[in-house]
Short mmCIF file of C-alpha atoms in Angstrom, two decimals:
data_model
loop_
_atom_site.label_atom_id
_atom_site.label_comp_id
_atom_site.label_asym_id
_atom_site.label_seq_id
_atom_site.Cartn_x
_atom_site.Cartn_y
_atom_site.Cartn_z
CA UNK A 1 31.97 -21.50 -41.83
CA UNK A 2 29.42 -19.06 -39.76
CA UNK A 3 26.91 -19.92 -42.11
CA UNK A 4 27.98 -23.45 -41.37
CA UNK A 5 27.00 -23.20 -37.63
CA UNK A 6 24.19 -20.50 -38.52
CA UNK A 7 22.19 -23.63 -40.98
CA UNK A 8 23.20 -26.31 -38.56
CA UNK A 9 21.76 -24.30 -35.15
CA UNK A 10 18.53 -23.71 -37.29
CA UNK A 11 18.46 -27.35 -38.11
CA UNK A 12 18.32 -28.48 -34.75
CA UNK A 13 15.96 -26.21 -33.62
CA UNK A 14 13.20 -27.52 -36.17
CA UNK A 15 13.96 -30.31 -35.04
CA UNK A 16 13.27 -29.37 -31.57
CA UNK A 17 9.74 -29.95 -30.63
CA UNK A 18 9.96 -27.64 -27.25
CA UNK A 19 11.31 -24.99 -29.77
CA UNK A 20 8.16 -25.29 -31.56
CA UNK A 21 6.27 -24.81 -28.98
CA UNK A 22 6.78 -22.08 -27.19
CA UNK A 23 7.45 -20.30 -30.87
CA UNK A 24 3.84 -20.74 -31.83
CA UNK A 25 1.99 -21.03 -28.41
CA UNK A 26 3.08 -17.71 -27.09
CA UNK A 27 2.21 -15.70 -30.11
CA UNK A 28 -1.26 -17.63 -30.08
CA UNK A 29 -1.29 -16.62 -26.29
CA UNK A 30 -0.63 -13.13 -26.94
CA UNK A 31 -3.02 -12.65 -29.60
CA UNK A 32 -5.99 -14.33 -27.25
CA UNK A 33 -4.90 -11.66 -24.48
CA UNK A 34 -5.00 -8.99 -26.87
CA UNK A 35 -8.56 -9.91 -28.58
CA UNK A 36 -10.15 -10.12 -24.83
CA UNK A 37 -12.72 -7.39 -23.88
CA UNK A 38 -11.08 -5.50 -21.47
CA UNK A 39 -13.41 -2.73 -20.42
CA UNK A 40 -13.90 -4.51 -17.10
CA UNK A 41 -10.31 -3.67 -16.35
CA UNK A 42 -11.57 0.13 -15.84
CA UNK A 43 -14.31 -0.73 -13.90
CA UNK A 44 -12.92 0.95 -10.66
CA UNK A 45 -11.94 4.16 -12.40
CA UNK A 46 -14.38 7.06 -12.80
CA UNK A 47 -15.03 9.02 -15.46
CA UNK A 48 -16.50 11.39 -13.23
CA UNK A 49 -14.42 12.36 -10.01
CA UNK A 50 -17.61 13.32 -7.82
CA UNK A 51 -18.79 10.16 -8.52
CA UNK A 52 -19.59 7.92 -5.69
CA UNK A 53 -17.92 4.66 -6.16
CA UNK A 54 -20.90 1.58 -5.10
CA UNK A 55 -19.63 -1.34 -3.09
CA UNK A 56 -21.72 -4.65 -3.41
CA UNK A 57 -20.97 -5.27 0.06
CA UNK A 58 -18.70 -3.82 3.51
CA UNK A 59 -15.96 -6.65 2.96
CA UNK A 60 -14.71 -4.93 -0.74
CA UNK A 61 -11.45 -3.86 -1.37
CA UNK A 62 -11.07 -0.38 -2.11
CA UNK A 63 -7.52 -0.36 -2.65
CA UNK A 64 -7.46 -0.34 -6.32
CA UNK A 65 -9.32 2.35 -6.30
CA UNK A 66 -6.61 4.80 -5.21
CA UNK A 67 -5.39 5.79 -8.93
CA UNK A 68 -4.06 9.16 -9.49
CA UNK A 69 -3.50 10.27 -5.48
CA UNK A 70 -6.97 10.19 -4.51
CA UNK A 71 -7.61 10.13 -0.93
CA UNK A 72 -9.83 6.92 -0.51
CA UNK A 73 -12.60 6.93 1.85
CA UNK A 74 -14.78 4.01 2.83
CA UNK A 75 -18.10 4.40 4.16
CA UNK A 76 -20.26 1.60 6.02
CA UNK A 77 -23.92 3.40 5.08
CA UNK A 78 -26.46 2.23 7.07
CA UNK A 79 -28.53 4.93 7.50
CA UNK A 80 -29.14 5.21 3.34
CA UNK A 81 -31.16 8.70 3.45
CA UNK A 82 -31.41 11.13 1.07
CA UNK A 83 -29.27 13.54 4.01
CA UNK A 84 -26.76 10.82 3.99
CA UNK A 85 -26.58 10.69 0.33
CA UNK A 86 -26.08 14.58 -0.01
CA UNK A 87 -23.37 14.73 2.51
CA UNK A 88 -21.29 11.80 0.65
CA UNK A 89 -21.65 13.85 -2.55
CA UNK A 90 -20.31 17.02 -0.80
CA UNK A 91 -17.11 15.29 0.11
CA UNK A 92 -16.17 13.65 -3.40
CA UNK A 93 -16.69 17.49 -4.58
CA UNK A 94 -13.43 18.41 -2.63
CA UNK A 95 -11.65 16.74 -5.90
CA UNK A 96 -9.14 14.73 -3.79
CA UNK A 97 -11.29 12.15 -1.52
CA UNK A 98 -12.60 9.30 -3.13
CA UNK A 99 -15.61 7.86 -1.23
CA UNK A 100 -16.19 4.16 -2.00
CA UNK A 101 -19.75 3.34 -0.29
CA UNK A 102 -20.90 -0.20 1.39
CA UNK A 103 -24.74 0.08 1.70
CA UNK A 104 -25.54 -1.50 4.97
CA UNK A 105 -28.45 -0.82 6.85
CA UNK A 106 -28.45 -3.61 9.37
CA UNK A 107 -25.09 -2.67 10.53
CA UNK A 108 -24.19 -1.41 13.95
CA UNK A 109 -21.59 0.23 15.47
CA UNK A 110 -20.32 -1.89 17.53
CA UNK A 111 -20.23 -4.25 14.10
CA UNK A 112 -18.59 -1.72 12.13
CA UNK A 113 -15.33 -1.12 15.03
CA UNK A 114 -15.01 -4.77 14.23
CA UNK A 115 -15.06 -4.63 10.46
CA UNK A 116 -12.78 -1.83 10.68
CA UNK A 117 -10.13 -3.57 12.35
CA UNK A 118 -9.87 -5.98 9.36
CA UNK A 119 -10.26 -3.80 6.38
CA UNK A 120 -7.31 -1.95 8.54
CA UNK A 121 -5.14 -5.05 7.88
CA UNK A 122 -6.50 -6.62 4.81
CA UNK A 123 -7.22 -3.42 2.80
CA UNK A 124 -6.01 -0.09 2.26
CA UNK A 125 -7.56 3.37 2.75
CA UNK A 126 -7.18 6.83 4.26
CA UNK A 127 -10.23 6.78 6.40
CA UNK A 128 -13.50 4.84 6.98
CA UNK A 129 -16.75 6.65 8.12
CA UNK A 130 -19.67 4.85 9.56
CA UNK A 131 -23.53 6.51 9.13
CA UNK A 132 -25.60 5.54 12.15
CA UNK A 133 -28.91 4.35 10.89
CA UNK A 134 -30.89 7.31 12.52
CA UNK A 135 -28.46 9.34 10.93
CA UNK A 136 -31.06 12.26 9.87
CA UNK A 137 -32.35 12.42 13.46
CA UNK A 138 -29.19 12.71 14.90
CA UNK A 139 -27.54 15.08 12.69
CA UNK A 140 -31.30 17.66 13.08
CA UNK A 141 -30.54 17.36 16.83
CA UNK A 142 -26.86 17.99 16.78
CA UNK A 143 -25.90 15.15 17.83
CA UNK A 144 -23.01 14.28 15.23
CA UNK A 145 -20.74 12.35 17.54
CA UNK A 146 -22.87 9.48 17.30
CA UNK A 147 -24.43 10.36 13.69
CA UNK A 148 -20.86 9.54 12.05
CA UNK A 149 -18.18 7.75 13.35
CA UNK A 150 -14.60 8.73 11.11
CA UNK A 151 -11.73 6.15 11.65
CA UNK A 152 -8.30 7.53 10.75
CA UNK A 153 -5.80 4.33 9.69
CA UNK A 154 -3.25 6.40 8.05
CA UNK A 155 -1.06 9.27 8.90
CA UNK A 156 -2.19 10.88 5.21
CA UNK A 157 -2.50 14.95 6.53
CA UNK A 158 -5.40 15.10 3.94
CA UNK A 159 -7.46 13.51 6.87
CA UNK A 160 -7.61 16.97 7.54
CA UNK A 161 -9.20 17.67 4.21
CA UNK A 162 -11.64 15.28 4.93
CA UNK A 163 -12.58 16.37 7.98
CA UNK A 164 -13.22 19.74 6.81
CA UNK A 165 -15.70 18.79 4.05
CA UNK A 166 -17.36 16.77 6.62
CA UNK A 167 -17.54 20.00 9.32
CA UNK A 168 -18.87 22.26 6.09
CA UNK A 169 -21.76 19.49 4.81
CA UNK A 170 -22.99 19.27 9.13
CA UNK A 171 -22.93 23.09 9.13
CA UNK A 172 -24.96 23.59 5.86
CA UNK A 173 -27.50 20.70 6.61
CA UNK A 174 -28.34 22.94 10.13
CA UNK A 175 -28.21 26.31 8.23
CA UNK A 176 -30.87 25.13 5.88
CA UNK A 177 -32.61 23.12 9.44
CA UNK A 178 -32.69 26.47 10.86
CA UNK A 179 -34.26 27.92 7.72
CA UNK A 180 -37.31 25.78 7.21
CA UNK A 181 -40.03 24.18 8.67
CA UNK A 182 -38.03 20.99 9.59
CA UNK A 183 -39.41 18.90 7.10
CA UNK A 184 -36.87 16.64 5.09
CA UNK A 185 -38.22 17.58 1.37
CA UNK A 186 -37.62 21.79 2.79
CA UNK A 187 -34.18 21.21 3.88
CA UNK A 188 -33.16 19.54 0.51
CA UNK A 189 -34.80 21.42 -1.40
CA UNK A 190 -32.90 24.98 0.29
CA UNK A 191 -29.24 22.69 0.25
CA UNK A 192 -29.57 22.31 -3.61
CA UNK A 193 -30.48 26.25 -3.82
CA UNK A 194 -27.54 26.71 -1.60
CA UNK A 195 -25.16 24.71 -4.05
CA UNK A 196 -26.44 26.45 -6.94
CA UNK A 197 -25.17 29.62 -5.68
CA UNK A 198 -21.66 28.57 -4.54
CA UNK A 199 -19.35 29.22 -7.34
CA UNK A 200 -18.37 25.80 -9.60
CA UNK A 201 -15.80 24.06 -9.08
CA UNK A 202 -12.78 22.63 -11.78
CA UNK A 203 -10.62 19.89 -10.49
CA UNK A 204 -7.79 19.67 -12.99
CA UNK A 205 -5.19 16.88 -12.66
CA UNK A 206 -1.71 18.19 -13.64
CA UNK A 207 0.82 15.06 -14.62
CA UNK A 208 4.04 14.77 -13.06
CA UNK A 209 7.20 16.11 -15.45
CA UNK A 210 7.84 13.23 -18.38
CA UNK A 211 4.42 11.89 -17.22
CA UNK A 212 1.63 10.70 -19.39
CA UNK A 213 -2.21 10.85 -18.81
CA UNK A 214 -3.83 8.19 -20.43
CA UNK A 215 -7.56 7.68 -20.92
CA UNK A 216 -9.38 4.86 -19.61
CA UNK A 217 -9.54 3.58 -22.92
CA UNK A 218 -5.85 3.94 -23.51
CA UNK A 219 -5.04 2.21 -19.58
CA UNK A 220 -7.01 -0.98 -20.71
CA UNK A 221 -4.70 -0.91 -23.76
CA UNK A 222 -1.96 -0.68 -22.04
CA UNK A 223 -2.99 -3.27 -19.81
CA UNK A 224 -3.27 -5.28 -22.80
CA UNK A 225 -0.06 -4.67 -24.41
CA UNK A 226 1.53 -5.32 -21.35
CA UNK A 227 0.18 -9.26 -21.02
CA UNK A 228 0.77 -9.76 -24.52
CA UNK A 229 4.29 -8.68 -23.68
CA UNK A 230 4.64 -11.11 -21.04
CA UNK A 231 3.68 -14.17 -23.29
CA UNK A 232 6.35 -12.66 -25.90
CA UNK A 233 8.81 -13.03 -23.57
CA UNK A 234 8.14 -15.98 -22.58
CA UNK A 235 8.70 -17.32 -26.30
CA UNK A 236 11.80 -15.07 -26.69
CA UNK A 237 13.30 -16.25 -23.64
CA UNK A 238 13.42 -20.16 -24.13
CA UNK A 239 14.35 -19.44 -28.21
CA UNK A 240 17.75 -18.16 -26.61
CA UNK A 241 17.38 -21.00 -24.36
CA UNK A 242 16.92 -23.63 -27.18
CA UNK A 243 20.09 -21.75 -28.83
CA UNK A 244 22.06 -21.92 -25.84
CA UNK A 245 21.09 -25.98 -25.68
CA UNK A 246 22.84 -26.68 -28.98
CA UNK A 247 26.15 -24.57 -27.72
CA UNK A 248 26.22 -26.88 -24.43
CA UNK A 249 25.43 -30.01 -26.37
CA UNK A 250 28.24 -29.10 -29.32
CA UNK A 251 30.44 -28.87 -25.85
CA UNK A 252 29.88 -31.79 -24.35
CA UNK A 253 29.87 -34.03 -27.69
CA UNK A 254 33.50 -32.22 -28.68
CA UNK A 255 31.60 -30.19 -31.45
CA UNK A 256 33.34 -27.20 -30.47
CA UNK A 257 36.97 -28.51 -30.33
CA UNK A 258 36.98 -29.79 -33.96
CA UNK A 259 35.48 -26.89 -34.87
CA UNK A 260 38.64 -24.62 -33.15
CA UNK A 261 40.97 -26.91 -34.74
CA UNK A 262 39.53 -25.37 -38.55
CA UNK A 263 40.87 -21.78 -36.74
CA UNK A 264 37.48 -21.04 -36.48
CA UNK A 265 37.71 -18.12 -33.53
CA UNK A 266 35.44 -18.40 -30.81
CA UNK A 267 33.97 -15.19 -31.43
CA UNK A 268 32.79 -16.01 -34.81
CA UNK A 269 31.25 -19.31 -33.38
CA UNK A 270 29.46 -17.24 -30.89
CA UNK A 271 28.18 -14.81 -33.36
CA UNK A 272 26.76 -17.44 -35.45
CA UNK A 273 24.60 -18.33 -32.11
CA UNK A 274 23.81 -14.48 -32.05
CA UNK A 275 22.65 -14.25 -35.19
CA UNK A 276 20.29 -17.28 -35.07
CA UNK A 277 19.10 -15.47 -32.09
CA UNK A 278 18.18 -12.63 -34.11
CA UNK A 279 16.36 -15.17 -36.97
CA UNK A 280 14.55 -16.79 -34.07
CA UNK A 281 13.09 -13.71 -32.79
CA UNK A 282 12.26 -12.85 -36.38
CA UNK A 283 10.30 -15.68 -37.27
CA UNK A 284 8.48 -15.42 -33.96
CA UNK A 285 7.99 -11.80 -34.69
CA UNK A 286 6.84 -12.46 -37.92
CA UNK A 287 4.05 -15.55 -36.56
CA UNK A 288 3.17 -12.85 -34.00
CA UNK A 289 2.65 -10.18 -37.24
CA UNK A 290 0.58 -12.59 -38.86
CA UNK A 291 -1.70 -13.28 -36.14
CA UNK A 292 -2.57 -9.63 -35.46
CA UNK A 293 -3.98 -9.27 -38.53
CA UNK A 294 -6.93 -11.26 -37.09
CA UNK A 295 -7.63 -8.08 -34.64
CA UNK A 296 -8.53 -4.73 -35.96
CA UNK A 297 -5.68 -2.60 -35.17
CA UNK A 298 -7.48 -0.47 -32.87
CA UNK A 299 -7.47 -2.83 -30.39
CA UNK A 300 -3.64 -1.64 -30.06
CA UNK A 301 -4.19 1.47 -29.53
CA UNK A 302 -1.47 1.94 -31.16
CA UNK A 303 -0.21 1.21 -35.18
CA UNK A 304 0.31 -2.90 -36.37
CA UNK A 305 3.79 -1.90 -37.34
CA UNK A 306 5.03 0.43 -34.43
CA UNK A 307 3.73 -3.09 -32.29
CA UNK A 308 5.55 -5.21 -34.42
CA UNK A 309 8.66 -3.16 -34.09
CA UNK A 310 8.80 -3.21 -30.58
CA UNK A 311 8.24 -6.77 -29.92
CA UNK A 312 10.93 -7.80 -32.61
CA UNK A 313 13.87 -5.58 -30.59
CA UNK A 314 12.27 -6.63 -27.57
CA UNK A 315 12.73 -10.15 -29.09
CA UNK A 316 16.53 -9.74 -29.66
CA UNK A 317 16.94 -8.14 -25.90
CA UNK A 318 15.57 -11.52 -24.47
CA UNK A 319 17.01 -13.74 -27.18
CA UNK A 320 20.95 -12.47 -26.35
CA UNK A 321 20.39 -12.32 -22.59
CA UNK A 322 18.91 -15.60 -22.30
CA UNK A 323 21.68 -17.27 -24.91
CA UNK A 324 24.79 -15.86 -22.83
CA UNK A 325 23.01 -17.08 -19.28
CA UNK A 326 22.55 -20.49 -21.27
CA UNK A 327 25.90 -20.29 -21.93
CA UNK A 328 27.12 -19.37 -18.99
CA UNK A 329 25.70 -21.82 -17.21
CA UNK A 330 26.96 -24.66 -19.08
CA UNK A 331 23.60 -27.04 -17.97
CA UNK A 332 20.58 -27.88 -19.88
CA UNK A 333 18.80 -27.99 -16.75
CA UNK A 334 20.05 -24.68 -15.16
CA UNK A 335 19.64 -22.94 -18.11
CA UNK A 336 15.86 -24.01 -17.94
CA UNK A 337 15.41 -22.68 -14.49
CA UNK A 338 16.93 -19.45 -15.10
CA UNK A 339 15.21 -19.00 -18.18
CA UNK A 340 11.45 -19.23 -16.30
CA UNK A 341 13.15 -16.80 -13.65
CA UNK A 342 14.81 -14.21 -15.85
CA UNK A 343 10.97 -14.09 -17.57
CA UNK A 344 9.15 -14.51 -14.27
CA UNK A 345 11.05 -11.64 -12.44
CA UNK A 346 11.96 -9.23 -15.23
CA UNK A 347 7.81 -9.44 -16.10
CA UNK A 348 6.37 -8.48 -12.81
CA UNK A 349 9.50 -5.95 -11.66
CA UNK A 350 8.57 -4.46 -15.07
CA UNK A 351 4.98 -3.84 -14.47
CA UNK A 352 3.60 -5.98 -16.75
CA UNK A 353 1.26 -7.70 -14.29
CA UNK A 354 0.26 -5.23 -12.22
CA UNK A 355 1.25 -1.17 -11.88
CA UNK A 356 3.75 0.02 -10.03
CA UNK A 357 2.89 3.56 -8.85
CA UNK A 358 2.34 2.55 -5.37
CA UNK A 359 5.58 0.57 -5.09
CA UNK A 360 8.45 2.30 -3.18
CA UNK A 361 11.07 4.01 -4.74
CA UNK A 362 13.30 1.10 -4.29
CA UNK A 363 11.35 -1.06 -6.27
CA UNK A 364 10.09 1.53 -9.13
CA UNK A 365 14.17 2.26 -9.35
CA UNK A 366 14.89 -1.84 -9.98
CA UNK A 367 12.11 -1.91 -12.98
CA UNK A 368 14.19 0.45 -14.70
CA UNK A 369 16.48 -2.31 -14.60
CA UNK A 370 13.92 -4.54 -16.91
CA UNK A 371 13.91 -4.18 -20.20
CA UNK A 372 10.10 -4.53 -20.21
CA UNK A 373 9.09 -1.61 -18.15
CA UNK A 374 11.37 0.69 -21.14
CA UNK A 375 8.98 -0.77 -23.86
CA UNK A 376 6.10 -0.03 -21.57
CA UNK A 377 7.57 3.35 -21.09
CA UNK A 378 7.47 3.55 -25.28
CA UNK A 379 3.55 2.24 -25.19
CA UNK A 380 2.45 5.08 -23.03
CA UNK A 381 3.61 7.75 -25.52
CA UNK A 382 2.82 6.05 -28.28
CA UNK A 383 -0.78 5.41 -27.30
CA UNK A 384 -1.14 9.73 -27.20
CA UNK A 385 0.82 9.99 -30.48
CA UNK A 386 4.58 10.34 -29.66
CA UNK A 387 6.75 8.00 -32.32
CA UNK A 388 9.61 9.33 -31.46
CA UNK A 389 10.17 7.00 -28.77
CA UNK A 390 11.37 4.82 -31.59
CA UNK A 391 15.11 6.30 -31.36
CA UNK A 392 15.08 5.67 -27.40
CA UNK A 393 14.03 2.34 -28.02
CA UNK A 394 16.62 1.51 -30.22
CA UNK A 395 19.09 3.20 -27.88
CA UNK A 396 17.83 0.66 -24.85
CA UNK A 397 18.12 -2.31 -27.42
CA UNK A 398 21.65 -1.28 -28.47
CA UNK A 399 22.45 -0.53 -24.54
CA UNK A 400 21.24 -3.82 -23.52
CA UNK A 401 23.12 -5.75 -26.39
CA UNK A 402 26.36 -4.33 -24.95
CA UNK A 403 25.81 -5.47 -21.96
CA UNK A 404 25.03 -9.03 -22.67
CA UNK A 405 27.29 -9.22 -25.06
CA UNK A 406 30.08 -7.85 -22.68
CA UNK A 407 29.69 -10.14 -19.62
CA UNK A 408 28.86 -13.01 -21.78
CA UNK A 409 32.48 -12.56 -23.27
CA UNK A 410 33.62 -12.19 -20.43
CA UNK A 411 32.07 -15.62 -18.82
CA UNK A 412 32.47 -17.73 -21.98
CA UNK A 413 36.49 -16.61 -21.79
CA UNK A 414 36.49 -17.73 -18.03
CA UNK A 415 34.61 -21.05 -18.97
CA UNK A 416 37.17 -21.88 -21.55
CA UNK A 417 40.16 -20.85 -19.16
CA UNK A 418 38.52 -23.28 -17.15
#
């Protein structure tokens, strides 16, 4: 009899031109995401940290710019000298402040107090600095106060920081004044001697306990494997959906009673759902194999079969949840909406949109919640080599499947009390 209910659920769903749909556009979908060229995507990272980072023009975000704790600083240059230039460079050396330059030589200062009061609302940095354009003048004659102008918008202590490196360039740029003629080719020339004989400098980053430091490489694969997760879901979601359809519609045309009245138990009925869930997000794993053999597979980052693995439990996560909710609800129509909101929210609480490092620990605590942000979790330490994630995986699969499975018995018994 299960295989009764098993043939006749698959029936209807081949049947079911939605069902077709979103079982072959989302793979499709995912496969376009994953063949794009993503190197744009690290655009704002560095690959060298004293580096400074060149903004086409003042009204820039630097926000995303702020990876790895970096203390972002953004400067309003409109002085553009050679003395300005060296100064910049001497902050970025500290390791931790990030300088993210706006070239702007007609800019005043009465222009840049205004253009700081809406990068402090619209944007998000430690500190801005504005260069006066007769910055070299001013900083020869000691006049620094109006040289450079340093707005503080956050309570960050490494302001402090900051304003050291700034204090150490000013004094070095009048030691080597002092030294020679006056002339701006002497003084440059004596600041670079002066650098070559200051010790160098290593800035390590150390990664937080359980923490993994990806390449730039491996962050736009990430990225990747994170939309094509989102699409994925999408499909696995509304194939539980399409399942839970045909239990509502067997309800309502007095499918189900006959079928109790052959002592057919509920909870072999239901598991005959179940397990078309698990077909469904088989044969949608299996169009979503097919289609990444188009790409070469290091375009993953990671290998064809440890991907396919993880979307086809990921699969069966979304399939079950979205079935019982379907079920649950006991409306087509609600069923619909919850299906586009279980996908919606779970996706961006899970960080597959956009990171969530910056979040507060409120929010970075819910996305645990998500089954998404676990197989994101398994991506990272796959991309650097680690398949053992596999068994904790399998464990959140297996965890989640007890937990749908356990309210949903719980609501279907209420429904039927009902």
């Amino acid at each position: 009899m299960m295989g009764t209910i098993i043939r006749s659920t698959m029936r209807l769903l081949f049947r079911n031109k939605g069902f077709w749909f979103f079982i072959l556009i989302t793979p499709l979908l995912s496969t376009l995401v994953l063949s794009t060229h993503t190197s744009s995507l690290s655009t704002y990272k560095l690959t060298d940290d004293t580096k400074i980072i060149e903004l086409e023009q003042e009204s820039k975000k630097v926000a995303y710019h702020g990876g790895k704790g970096k203390y972002v600083v953004k400067v309003y240059d409109a002085s553009e000298s050679d003395l300005s230039e060296y100064m910049l460079n001497k902050i970025t050396q500290s390791g931790i402040v990030l300088v993210c330059r706006a070239k702007t030589p007609r800019m005043t200062k009465a222009e840049a107090d205004s253009r700081v009061k809406i990068d402090g609302f619209e944007d998000r940095m430690g500190s801005v600095i504005y260069l006066s354009k007769d910055f070299d003048e001013k900083i020869l004659s000691g006049d620094i106060k109006n040289a450079i102008v340093v707005y503080d918008l956050s309570d960050d202590e490494r302001d402090e920081i900051l304003s050291n490196e700034i204090k150490l360039a000013f004094s070095q740029i009048r030691m080597a004044a002092a030294q020679t003629s006056g002339d701006m080719a002497s003084i440059l020339s004596l600041l670079s001697k002066m650098d070559e004989s200051v010790p160098s400098k290593t800035v390590k980053t150390i990664s937080k306990k359980d923490s993994v430091d990806l390449t730039h490489e491996q962050e736009d694969q990430k990225v990747m494997l994170g939309y094509a997760f989102a699409f994925l879901t999408l499909g696995y979601v509304f194939g539980g959906i399409f399942i839970a359809h045909t239990v509502i519609r067997e309800r309502q045309d007095m499918v189900l009673t006959r079928l109790r009245l052959t002592n057919l138990s509920d909870a072999r009925y239901f598991s005959g759902k179940l397990i078309s869930g698990g077909i469904v997000s088989f044969i949608m794993t299996v169009i979503m194999g097919g289609c990444t053999f188009i790409l070469d597979s290091e375009r993953f980052g990671i290998s064809r079969l440890s991907f396919i693995i993880m979307i086809f439990l990921l699969g069966i996560i979304f399939c079950t949840i979205s079935l019982m909710i379907g079920i649950l609800l006991g409306n087509a129509m609600s069923a619909n909406i919850a299906a586009f909101t279980l996908w919606s929210m779970s996706s961006m609480l899970a960080g597959l949109y956009f990171p969530l490092d910056s979040t507060t620990d409120a929010v970075k605590t819910l996305s645990y919640m998500m089954p998404q942000r676990w197989f994101m979790n398994g991506t990272e330490k796959m991309l650097v080599g680690d398949n053992k994630v596999f068994l904790l995986l399998l464990g959140v699969t297996v965890s989640y499947l007890i937990i749908a499975l356990g309210i949903g018995s719980i609501g279907i018994k209420y429904r039927n009390n009902e």
